[in-house]
Short mmCIF file of C-alpha atoms in Angstrom, two decimals:
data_model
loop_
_atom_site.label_atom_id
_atom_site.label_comp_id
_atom_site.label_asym_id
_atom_site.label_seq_id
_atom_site.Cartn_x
_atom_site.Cartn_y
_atom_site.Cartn_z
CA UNK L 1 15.80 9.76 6.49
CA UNK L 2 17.24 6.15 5.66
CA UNK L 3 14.94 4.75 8.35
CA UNK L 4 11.81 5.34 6.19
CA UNK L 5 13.14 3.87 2.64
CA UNK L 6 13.41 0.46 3.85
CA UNK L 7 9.36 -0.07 4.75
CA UNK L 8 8.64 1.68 1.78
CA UNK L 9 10.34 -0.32 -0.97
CA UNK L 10 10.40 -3.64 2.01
CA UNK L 11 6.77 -4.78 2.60
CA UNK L 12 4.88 -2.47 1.28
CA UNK L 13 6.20 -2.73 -2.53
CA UNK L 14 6.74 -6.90 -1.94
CA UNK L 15 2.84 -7.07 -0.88
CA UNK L 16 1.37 -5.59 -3.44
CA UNK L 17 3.61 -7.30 -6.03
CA UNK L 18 2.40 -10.37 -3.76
CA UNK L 19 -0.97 -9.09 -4.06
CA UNK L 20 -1.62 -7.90 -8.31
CA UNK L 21 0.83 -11.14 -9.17
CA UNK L 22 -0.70 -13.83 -7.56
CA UNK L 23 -4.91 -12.63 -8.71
CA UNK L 24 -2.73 -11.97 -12.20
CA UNK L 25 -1.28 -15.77 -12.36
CA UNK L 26 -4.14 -17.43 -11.10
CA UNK L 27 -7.05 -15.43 -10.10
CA UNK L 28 -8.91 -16.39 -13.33
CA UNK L 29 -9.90 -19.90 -13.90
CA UNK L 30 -12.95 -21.50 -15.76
CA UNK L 31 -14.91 -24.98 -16.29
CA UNK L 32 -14.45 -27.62 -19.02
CA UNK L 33 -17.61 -26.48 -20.34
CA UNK L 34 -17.00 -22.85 -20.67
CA UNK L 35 -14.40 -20.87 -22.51
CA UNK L 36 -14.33 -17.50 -20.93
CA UNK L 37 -12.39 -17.32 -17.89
CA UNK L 38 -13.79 -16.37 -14.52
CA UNK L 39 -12.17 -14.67 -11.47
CA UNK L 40 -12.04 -16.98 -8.61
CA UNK L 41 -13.04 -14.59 -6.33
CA UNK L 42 -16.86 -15.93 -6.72
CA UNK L 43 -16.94 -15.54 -10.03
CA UNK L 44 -17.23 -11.39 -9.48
CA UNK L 45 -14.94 -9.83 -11.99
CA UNK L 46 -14.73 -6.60 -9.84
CA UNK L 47 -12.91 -8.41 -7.35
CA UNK L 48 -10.06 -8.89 -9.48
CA UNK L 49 -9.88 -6.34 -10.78
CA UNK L 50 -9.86 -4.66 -7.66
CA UNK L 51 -7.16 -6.66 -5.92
CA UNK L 52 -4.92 -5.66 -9.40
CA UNK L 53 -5.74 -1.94 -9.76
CA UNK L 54 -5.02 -1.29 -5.90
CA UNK L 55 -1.93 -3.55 -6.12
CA UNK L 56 -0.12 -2.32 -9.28
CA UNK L 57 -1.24 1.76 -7.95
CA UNK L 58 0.37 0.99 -4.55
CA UNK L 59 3.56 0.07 -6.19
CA UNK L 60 3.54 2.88 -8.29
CA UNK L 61 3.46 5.12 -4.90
CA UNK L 62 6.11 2.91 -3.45
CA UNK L 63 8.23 3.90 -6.45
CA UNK L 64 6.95 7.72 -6.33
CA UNK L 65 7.43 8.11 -2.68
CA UNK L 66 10.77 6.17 -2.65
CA UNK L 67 11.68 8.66 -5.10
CA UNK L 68 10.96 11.56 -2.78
CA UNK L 69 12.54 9.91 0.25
CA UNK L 70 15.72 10.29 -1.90
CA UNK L 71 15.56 13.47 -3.01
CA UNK L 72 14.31 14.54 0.86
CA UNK L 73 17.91 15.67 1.86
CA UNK L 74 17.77 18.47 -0.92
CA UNK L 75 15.09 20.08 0.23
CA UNK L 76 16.28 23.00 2.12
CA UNK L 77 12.63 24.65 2.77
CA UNK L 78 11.18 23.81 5.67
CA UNK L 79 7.94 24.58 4.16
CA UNK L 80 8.65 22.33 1.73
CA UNK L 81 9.49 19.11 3.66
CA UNK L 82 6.18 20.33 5.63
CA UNK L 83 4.26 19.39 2.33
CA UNK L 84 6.06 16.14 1.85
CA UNK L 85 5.88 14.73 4.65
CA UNK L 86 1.99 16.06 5.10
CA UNK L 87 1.43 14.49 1.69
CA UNK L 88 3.10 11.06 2.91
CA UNK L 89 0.46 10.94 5.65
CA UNK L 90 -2.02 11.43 3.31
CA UNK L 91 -1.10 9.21 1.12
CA UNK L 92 0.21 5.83 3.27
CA UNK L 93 -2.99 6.48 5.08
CA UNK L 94 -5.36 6.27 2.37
CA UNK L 95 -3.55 3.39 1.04
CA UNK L 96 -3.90 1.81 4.12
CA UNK L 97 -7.61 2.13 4.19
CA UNK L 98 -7.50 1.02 0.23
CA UNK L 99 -5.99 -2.30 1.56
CA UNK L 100 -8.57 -2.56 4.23
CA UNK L 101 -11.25 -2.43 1.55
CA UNK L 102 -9.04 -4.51 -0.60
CA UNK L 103 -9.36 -7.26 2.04
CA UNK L 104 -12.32 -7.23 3.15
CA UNK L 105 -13.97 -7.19 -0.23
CA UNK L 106 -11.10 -10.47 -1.02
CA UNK L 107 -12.38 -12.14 1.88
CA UNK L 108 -16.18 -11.63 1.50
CA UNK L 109 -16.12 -12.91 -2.15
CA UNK L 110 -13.73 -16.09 -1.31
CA UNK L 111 -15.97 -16.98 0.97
CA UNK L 112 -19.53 -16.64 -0.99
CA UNK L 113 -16.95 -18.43 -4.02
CA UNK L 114 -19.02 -22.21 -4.97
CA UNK L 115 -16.94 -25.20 -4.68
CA UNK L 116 -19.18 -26.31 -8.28
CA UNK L 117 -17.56 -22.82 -9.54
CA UNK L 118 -14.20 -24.52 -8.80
CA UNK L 119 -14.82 -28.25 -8.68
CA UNK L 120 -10.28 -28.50 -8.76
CA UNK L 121 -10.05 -25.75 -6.41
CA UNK L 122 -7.25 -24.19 -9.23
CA UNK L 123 -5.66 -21.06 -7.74
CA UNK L 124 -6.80 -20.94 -4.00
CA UNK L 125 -3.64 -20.88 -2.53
CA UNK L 126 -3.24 -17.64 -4.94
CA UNK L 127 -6.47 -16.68 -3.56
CA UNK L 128 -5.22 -17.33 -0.23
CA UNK L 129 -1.89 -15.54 -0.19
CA UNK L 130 -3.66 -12.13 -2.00
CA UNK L 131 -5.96 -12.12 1.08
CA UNK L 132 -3.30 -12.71 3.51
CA UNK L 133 -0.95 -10.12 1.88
CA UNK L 134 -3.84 -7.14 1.86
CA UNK L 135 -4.18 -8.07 5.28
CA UNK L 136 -0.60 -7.53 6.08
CA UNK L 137 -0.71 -4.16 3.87
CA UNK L 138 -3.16 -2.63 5.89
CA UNK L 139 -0.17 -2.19 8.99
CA UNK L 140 2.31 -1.51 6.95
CA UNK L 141 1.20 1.09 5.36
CA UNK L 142 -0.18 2.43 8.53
CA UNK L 143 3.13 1.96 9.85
CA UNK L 144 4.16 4.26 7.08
CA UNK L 145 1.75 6.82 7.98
CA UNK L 146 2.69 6.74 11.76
CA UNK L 147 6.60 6.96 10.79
CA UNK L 148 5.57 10.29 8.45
CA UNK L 149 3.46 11.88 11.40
CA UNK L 150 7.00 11.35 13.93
CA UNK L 151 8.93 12.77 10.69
CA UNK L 152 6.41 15.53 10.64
CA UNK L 153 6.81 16.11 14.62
CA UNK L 154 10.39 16.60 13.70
CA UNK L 155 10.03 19.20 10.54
CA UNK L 156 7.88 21.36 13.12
CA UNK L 157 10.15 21.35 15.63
CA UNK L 158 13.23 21.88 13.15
CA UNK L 159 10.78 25.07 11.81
CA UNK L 160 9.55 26.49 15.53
CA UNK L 161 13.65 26.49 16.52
CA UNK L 162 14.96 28.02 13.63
CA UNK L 163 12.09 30.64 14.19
CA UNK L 164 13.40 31.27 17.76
CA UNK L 165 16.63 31.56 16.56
CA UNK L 166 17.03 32.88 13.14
CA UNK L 167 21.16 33.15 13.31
CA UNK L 168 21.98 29.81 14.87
CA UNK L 169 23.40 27.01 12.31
CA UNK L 170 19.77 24.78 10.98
CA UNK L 171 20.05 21.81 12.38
CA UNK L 172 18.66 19.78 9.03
CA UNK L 173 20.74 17.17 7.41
#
């Protein structure tokens, strides 16, 4: 159970904090000769706003699913673990397509961004390092989701032996 807390809260909660921080600290710049901010993401709000939303949500389902990786050993159904885990696979797979999307849409946008937009080029290594890090959420959390499929392969083996043999000791944690 241990060996799944530590990618959880490791790299996948440190990218996204990576990810929402760095468009939040300097993802918005603008020109002398305007006074509303822009993202620097060519100018495209929505591209902010995406790299924030999808960053701040994937923490909150580090913390959630950190949560139920400690409270995992109490769970004495086997249905029940069954639906956690199943949910975990869900889940770190979707977020691992949300981070694909995430970077691609980064990436396409930093690259159509105008140097006039940006004359200082003020907050590209912020740009930078929140492309880089949805890059490098994409395998973890796919990671994630292949760890939850072998802890899955274990729950239905745990369930198809204590079904063969109903008065042996369970062999769960």
């Amino acid at each position: 159970m241990c060996r799944d807390v530590g990618p959880r809260m490791g790299p996948c909660g440190v990218f996204s904090i990576v990810v929402f921080g760095s468009i939040v600290n300097e993802g918005y710049v603008n020109r002398l000769d305007e006074s509303e901010e822009h993202c620097i993401f060519n100018r495209n709000r929505n591209a902010c706003n995406y790299g924030i939303t999808v960053g701040v949500l994937a923490f909150l389902s580090c913390l959630l699913y950190l949560a139920l990786d400690a409270y995992f050993p109490q769970i004495s159904s086997v249905k029940d673990r069954k639906k956690a885990v199943l949910s975990d696979i869900g889940v770190s797979a979707f977020w691992a397509f949300l981070w694909f999307v995430g970077f691609c849409f980064l990436t396409n946008q930093w690259q159509a961004s105008k140097e006039e937009d940006n004359p200082m080029n003020e907050g590209g290594d912020a740009a930078r390092a929140a492309i880089t890090f949805s890059f490098f959420s994409i395998f973890t959390w796919g990671f994630l989701a292949f760890l939850a499929v072998r802890r899955l392969r274990d729950i239905t083996f745990q369930e198809e032996y204590n079904t063969l043999f109903p008065n042996s000791p369970s062999l769960l944690p």
